Coordinates of C-alpha atoms and ligand atoms in Angstrom, one line a residue:
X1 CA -37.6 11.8 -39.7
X2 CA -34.2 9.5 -39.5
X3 CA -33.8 8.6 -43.5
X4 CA -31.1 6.1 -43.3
X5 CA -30.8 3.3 -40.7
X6 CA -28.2 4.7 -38.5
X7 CA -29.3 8.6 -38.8
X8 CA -29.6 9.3 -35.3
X9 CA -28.7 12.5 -34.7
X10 CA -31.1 15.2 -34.5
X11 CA -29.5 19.1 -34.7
X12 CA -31.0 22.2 -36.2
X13 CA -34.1 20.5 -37.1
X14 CA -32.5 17.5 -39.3
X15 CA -31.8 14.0 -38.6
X16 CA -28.4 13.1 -39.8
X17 CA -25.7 10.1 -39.6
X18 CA -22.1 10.2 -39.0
X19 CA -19.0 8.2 -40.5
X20 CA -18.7 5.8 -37.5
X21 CA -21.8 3.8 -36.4
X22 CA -21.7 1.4 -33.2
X23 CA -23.8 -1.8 -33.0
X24 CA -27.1 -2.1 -30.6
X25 CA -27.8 -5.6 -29.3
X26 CA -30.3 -7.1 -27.6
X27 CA -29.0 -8.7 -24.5
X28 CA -31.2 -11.8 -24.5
X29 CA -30.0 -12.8 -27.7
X30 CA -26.6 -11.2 -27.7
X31 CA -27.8 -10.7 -31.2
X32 CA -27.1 -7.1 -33.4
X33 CA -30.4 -5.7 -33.8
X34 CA -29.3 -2.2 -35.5
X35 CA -27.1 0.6 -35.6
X36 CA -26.5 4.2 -34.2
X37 CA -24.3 6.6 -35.5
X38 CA -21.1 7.8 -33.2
X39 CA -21.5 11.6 -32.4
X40 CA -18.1 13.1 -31.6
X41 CA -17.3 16.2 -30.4
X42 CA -17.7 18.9 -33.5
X43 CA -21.3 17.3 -34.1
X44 CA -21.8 17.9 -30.5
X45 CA -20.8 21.9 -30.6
X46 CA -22.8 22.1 -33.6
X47 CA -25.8 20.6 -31.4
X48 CA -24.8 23.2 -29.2
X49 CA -24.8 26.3 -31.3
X50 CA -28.0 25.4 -32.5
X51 CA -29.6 25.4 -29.1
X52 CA -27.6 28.7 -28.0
X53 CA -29.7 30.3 -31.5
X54 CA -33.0 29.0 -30.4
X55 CA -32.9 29.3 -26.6
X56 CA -34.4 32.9 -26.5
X57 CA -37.3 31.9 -29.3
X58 CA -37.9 28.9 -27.3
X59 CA -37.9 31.1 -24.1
X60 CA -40.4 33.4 -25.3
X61 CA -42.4 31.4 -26.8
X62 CA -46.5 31.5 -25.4
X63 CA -46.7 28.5 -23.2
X64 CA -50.0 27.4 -24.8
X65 CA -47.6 26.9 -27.9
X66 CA -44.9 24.7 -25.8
X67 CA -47.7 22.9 -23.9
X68 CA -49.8 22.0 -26.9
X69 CA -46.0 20.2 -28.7
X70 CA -45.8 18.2 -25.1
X71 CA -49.5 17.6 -25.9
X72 CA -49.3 16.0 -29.2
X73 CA -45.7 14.3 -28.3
X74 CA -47.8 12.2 -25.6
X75 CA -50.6 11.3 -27.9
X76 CA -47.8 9.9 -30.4
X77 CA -46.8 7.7 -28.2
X78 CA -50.1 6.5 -27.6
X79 CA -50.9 5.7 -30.9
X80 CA -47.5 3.4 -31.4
X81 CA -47.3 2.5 -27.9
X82 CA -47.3 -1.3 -28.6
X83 CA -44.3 -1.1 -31.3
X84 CA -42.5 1.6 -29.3
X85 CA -42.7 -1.2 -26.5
X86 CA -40.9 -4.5 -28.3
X87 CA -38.4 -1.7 -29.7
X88 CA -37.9 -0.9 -26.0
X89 CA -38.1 -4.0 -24.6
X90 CA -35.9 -5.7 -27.3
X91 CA -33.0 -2.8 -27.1
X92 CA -33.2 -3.3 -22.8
X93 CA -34.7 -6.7 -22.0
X94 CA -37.5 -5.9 -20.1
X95 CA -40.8 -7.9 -20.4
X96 CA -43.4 -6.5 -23.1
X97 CA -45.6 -5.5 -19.9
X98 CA -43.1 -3.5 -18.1
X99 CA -41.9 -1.8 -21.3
X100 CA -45.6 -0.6 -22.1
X101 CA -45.9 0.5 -18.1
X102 CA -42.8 3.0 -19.2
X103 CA -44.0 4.2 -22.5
X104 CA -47.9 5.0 -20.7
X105 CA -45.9 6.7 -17.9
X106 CA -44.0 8.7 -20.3
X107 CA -47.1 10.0 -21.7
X108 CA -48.0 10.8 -18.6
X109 CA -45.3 12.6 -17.9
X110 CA -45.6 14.3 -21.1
X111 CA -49.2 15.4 -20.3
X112 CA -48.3 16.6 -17.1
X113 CA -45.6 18.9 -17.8
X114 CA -47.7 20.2 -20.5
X115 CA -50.1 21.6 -17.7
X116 CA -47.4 22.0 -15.3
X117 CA -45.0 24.5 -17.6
X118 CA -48.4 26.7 -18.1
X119 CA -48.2 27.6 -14.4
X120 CA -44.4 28.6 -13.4
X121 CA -45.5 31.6 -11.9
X122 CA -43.4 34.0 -10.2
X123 CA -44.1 36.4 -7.1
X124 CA -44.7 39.9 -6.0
X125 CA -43.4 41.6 -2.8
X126 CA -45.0 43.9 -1.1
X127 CA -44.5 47.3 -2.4
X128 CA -42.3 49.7 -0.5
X129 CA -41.7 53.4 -0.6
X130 CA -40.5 53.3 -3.8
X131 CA -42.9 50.3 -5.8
X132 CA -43.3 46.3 -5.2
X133 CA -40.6 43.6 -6.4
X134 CA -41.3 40.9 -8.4
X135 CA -39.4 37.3 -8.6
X136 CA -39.4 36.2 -12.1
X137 CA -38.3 32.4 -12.9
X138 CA -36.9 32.6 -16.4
X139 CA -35.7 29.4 -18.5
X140 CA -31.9 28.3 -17.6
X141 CA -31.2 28.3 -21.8
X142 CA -29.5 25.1 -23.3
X143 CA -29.5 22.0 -21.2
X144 CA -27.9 18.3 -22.0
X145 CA -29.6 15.9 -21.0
X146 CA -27.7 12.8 -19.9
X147 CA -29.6 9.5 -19.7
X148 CA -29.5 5.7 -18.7
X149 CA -30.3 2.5 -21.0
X150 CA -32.3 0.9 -17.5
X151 CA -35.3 3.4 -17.8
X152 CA -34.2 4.7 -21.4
X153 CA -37.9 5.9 -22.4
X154 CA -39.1 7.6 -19.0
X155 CA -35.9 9.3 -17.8
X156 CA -35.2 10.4 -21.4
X157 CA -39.0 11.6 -21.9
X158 CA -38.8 13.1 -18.1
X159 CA -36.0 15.6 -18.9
X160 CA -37.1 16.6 -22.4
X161 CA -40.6 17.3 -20.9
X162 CA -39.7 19.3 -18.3
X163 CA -36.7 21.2 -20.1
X164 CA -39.3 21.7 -23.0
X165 CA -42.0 22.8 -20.6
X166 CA -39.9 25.3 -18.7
X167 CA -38.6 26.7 -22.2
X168 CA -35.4 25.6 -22.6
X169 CA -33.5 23.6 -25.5
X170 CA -32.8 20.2 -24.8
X171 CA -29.7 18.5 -26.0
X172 CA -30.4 14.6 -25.6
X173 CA -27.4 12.3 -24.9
X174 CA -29.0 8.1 -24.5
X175 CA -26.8 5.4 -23.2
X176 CA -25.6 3.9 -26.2
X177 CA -26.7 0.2 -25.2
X178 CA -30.4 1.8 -26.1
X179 CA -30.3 4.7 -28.7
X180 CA -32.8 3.0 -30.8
X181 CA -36.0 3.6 -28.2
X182 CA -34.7 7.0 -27.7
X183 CA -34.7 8.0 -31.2
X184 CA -38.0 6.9 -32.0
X185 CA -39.3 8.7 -28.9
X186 CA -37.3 12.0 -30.1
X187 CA -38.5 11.5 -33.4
X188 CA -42.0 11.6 -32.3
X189 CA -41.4 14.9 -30.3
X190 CA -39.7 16.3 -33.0
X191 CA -42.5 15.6 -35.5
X192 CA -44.8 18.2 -33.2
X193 CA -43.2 20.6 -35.5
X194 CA -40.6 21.6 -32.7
X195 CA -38.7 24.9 -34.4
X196 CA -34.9 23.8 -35.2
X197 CA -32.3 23.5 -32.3
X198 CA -35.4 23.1 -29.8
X199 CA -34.5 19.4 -29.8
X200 CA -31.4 18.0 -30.3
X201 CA -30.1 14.4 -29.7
X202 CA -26.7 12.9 -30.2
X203 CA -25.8 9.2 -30.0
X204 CA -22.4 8.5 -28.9
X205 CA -20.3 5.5 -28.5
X206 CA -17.7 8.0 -26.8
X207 CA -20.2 10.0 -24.0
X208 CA -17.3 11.0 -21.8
X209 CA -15.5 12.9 -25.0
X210 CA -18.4 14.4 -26.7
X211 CA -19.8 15.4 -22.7
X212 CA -16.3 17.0 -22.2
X213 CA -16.8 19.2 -25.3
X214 CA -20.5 21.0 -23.7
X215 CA -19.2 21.1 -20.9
X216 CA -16.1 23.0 -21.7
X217 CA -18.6 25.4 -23.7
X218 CA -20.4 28.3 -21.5
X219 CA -23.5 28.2 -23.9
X220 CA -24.4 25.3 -22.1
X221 CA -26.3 26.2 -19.1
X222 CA -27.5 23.0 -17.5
X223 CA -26.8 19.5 -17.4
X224 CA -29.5 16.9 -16.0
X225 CA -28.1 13.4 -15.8
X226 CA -28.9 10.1 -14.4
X227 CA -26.8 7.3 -14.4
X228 CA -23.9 6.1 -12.1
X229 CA -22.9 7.9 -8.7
X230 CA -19.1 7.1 -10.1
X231 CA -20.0 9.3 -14.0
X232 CA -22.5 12.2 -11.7
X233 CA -19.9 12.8 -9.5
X234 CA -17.4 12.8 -12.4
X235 CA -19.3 15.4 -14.0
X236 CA -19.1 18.0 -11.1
X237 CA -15.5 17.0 -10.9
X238 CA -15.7 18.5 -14.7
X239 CA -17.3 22.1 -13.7
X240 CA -14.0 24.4 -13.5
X241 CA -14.4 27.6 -13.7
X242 CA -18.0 27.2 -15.5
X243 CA -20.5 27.3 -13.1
X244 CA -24.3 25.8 -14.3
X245 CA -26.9 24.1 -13.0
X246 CA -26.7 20.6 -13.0
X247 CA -29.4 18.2 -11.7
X248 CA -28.3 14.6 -10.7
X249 CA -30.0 11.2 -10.1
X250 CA -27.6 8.4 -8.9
X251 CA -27.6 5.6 -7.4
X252 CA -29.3 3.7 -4.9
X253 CA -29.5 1.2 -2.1
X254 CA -32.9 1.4 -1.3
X255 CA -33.9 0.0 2.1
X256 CA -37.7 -1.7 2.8
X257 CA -38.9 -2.0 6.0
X258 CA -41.9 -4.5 7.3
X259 CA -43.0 -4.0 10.8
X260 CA -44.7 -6.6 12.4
X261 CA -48.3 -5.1 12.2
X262 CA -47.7 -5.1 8.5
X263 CA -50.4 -7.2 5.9
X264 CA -47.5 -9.7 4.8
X265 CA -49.4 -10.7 1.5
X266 CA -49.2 -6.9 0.4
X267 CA -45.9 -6.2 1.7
X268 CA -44.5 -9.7 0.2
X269 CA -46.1 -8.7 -3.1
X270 CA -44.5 -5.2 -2.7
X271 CA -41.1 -6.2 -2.0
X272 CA -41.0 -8.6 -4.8
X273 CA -42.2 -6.0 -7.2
X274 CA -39.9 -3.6 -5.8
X275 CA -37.1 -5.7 -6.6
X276 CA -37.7 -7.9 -9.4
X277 CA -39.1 -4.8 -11.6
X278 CA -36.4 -4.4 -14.5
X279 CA -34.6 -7.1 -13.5
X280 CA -34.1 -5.3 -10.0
X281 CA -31.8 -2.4 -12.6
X282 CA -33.5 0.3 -11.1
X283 CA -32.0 2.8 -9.3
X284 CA -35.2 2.7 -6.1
X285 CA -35.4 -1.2 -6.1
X286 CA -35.6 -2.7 -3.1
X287 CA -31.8 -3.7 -2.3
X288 CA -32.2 -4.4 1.7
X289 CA -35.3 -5.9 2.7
X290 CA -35.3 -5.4 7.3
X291 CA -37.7 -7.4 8.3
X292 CA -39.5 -7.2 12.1
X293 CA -38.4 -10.6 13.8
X294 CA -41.4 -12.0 14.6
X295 CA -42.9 -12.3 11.3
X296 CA -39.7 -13.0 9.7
X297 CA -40.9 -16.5 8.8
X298 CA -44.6 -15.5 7.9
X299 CA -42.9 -13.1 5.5
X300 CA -40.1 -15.0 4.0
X301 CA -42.2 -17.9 3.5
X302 CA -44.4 -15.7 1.2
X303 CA -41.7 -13.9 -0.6
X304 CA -39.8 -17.3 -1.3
X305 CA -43.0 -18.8 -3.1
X306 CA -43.3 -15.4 -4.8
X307 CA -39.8 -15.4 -6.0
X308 CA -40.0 -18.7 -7.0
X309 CA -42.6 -18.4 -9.1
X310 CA -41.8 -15.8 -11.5
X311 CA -40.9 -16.5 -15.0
X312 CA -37.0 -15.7 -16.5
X313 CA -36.8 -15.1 -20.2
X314 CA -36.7 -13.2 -23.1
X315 CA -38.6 -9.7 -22.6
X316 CA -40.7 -10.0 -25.5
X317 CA -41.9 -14.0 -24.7
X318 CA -45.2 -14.5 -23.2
X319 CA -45.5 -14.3 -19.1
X320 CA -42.1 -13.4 -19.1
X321 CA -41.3 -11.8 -15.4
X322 CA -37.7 -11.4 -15.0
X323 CA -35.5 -10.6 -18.2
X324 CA -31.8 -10.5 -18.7
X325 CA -29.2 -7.8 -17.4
X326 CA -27.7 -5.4 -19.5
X327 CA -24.2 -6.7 -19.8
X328 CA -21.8 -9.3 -18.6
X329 CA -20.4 -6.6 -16.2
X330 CA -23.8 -5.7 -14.6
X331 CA -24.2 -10.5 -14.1
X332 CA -20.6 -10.2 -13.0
X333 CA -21.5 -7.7 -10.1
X334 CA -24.1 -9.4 -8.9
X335 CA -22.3 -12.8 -8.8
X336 CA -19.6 -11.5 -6.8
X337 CA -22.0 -9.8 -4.6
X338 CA -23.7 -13.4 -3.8
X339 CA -20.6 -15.3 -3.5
X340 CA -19.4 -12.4 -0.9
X341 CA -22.0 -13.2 0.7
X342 CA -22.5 -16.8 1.2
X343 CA -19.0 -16.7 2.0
X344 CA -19.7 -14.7 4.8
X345 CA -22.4 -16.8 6.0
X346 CA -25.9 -16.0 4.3
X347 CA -28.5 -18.6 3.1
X348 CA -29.8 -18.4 -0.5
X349 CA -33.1 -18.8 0.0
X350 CA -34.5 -18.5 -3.6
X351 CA -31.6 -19.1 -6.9
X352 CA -28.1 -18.0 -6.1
X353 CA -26.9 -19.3 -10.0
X354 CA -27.2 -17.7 -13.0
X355 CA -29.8 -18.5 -15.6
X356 CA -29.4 -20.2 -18.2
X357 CA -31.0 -21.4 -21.5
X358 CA -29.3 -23.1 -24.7
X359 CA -31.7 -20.9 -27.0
X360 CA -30.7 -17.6 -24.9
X361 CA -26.8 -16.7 -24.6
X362 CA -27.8 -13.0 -23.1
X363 CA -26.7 -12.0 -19.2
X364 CA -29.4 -13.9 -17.1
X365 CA -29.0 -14.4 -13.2
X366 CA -31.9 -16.2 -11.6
X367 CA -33.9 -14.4 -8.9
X368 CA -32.4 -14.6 -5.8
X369 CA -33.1 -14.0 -1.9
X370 CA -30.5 -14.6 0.4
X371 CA -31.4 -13.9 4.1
X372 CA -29.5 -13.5 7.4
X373 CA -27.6 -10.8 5.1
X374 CA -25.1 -8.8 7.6
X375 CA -23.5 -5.5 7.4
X376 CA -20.1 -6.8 7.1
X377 CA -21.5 -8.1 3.4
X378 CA -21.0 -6.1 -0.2
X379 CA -24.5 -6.6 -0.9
X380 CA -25.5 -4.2 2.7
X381 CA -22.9 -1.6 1.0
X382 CA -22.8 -2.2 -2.5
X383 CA -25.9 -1.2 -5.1
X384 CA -26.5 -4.7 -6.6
X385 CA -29.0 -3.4 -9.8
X386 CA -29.8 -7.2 -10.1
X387 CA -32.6 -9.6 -9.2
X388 CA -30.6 -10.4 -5.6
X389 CA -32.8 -9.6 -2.4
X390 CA -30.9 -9.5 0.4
X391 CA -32.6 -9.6 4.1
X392 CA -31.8 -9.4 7.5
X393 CA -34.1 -9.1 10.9
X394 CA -34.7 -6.2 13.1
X395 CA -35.8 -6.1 16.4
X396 CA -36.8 -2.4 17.5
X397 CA -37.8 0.8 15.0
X398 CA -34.8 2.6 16.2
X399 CA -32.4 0.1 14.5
X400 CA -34.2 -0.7 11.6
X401 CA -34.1 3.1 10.7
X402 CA -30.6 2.6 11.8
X403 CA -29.9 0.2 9.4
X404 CA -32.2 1.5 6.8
X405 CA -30.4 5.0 6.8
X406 CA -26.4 3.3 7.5
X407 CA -25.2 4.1 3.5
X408 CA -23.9 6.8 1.5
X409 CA -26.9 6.8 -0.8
X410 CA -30.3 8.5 -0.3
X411 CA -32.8 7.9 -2.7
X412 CA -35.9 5.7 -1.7
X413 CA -37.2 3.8 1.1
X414 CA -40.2 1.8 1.5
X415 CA -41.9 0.8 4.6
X416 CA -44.9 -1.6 5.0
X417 CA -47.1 -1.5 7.9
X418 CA -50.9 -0.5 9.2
X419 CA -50.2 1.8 12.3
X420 CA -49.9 5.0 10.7
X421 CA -47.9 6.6 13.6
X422 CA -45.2 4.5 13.5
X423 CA -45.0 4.8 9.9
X424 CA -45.1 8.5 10.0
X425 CA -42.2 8.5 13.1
X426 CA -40.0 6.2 11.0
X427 CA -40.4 8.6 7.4
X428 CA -39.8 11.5 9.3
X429 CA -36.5 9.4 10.3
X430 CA -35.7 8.3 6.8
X431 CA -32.7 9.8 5.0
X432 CA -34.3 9.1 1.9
X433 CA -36.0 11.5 -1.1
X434 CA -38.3 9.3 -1.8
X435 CA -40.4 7.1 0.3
X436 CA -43.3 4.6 -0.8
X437 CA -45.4 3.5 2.2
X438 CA -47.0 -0.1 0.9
X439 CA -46.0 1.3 -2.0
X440 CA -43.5 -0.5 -4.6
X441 CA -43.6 2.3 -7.1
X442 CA -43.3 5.8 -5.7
X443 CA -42.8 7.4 -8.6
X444 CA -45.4 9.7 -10.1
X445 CA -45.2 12.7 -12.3
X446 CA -46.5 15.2 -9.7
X447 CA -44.0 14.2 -7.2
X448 CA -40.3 15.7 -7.0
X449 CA -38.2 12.3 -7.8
X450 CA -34.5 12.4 -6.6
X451 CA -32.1 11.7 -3.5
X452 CA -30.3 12.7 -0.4
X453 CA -26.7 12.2 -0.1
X454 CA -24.6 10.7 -2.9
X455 CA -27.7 10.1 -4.6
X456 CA -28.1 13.0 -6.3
X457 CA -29.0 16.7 -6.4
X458 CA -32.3 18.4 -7.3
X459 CA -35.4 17.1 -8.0
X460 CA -37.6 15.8 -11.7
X461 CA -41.6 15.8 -11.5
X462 CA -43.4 18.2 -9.5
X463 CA -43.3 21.8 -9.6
X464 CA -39.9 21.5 -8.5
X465 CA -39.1 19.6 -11.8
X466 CA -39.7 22.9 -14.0
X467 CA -38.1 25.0 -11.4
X468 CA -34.9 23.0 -11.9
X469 CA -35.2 24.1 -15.3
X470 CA -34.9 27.9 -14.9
X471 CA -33.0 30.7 -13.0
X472 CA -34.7 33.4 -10.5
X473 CA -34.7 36.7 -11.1
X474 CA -35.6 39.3 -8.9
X475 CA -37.1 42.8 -9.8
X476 CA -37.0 46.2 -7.7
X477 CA -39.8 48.4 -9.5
X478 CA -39.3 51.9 -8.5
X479 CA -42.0 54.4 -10.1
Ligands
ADP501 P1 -24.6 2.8 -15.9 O1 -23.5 2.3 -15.0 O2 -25.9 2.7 -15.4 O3 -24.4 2.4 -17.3 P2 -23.4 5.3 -16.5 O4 -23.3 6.4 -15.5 O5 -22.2 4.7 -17.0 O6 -24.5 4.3 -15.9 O7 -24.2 5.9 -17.8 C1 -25.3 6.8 -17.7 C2 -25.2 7.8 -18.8 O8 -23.9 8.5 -18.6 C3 -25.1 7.2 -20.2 O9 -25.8 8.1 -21.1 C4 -23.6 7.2 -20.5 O10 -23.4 7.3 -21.9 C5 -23.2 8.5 -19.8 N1 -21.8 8.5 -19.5 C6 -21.0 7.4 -19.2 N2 -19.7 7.8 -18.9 C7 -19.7 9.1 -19.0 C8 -18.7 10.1 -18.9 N3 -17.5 9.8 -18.5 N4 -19.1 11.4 -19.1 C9 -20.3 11.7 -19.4 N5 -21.3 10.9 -19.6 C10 -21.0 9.6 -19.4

């Protein structure tokens, strides 16, 4: 258990600090609500060596063992759900009911990989002539796990989950806007009685030096990040002459469809979730509502009122919808996307302004919808990760797949609407990974989450999201 305030790193089994700390702050207030300490690249190739020394007792150990640690993480969790949540939602911004959504989900997760790493069976062939063959999966060793502040308990608890579950050492990097979350959450695996070097985690105000130095190290034998399209593709950039699996979640520009036989209330309610969630910083909210023309109105009537109504504050105030963003960078985006496109020619329907409160100096931006958005516009290119909706009309399925599927990113798609056919015709269409039909929140622990295109590579959650943690091996018996 971390000692001293800043002690956030965890290798071989202790928690330790470092000489440098950086500042957390919460970015309603703007105010400094603690400290982490500033991993640099010898604490990280300690981190490593550690993991190289217990990858094989890790690997072989009885999957009961590694199931029941996932187990007891999840029912930690439980028990401190409520504090882990203001920590969460005070580090990130979210409201208090979103936050707890995360940490129950991360449980879930937790729970699930705990029954899913008990069944990554292999195969036998056939036997020839000589005997049959066997496939094998066996865990990939040491992985790093690289993760985002938006989602900073799920996709952190996601890779250390499955990693763990698969048998494999986990090296945890958190964005350094929320360490704090992360290290309770790591502390609470850890306390399981996890052997040393099984979990590792290193705060860092320096990720792209302290990545650098695992990377450049062949004991490393997987990275899984999500974050930016810009940092994933960075880090293939970074491979060499080392080659390793590496699992990426990116961006993305996530396109919702409503066709015209659609139940508006539901798919108003939907879209609004979809992108208001976070503070629309999620990597599947809605970015591009398409709308069928003819209930255009009907529907943007709805989602106006909706939008209108929902609450902007501080995560952690009562009936609080819509918190801040994480940074000034992250408003600045999303003003410039807005003012692109007004300029162009679109209407703000809902907002268009940021937010603002004399009590509350953080990086508010009202919710927004803007409509008779056109492709010429950042906002139809751009990922906004900000509480901007931006809609245009469609008039047949063929172009609203067209102009759901015209980006570089591909990683989820929703689609509202009654007549299953059509539905099923326009997913088979979708260039997407993952697709929620009148569904705001596709994301569940027995499904494979990722993307298509420059939104990433492999998959997290399903069975697919152990088998990204190991390597095949194939076996010729010959008696
Ligand atoms: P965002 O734009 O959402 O903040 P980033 O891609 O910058 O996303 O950050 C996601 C994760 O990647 C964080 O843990 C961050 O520390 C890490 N990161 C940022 N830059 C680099 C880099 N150059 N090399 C490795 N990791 C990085």
């Amino acid at each position: 258990m971390p000692d001293t305030a800043a002690a956030t790193l965890l290798i071989d089994g202790r928690w330790q600090s470092a000489p440098a700390t950086f500042d957390v702050v919460d970015p309603a207030s703007l105010a400094v609500v603690g400290q982490a300490a500033d991993a640099g690249p010898e604490r990280a190739r300690d981190a490593l060596a550690a993991a190289a020394r217990a990858a094989r007792g890790w690997a072989g150990a009885d999957p009961e063992t590694r199931s029941g640690h996932l187990r007891a993480a999840a029912a930690g969790i439980r028990a401190r759900q409520g504090e882990l949540a203001a920590l969460l939602s005070r580090e990130n911004g979210k409201p208090l009911a979103e936050a707890n959504g995360e940490l129950a989900g991360a449980a879930r997760m937790l729970e699930w990989a705990a029954e899913e790493g008990r069944r990554a069976y292999g195969r036998v062939t056939p036997a020839n002539a000589a005997g049959p063959g066997l496939v094998l999966r066996a865990p990939v060793g040491p992985v790093l796990a690289i993760t985002p502040w938006n989602f900073p308990a799920s996709m952190l608890i996601r890779k250390v989950g499955l990693a763990l579950a698969a048998g494999c050492p986990v090296i945890a990097k958190p964005a350094e806007q929320t360490p704090l979350i992360a290290t309770a959450l790591l502390e609470i695996v850890q306390d399981t009685g996890l052997p040393g070097g099984v979990l590792q985690s290193l705060t860092t105000a320096r990720p792209a030096e302290l990545v650098g130095a695992l990377l450049a190290d062949r004991r490393l034998r997987k990275v899984s990040f999500t974050g930016s399209t810009e940092v994933g593709l960075g880090l293939l950039r970074q491979t060499g002459d080392i080659l390793r699996r590496t699992s990426l979640e990116m961006g993305g520009h996530s396109p919702a469809i409503v066709f015209d036989d659609a139940d508006l209330e539901a798919a108003a309610a939907g879209v609004v979730t979809g992108k208001f969630f976070n503070a629309g910083q999620s990597c599947t909210a809605v970015n591009r509502l398409y709308v069928h023309e003819s209930v255009r109105d009907d529907l943007l009537s709805l989602i106006e009122k909706k939008t209108a109504a929902l609450k902007v504050g501080r995560g952690d105030a009562e009936g609080t919808d819509v918190g801040p963003l994480i940074d000034e960078a992250g408003l600045a985006k999303v003003e410039n996307q807005v003012a692109d496109a007004v300029g162009k020619g679109a209407r703000v329907l809902v907002g268009g302004n940021r937010w603002t409160d004399s009590a509350l100096p953080g990086h508010f931006f009202e919710p927004t919808v803007l409509d008779g958005v056109t492709p010429d516009m950042l906002i139809s290119r751009e990922e906004t990760f900000g509480p901007v909706l931006a809609v245009s009309a469609f008039r047949t399925d063929d172009e609203a797949v067209e102009l759901a599927n015209s980006t570089d990113y591909g990683l989820a798609a929703y689609v509202f609407g009654t007549d299953l056919r059509r539905v099923w015709r326009t997913l088979d269409r979708l260039d997407f990974g993952v697709l929620g039909v009148n569904d705001p929140a596709p994301v569940r622990p027995e499904l494979p989450f990722g993307g298509q295109k420059n939104s990433g590579q492999e998959r997290e959650g399903g069975a697919e999201g152990i088998e990204a943690y190991t390597e095949t091996k194939a076996v010729a018996l010959r008696f």
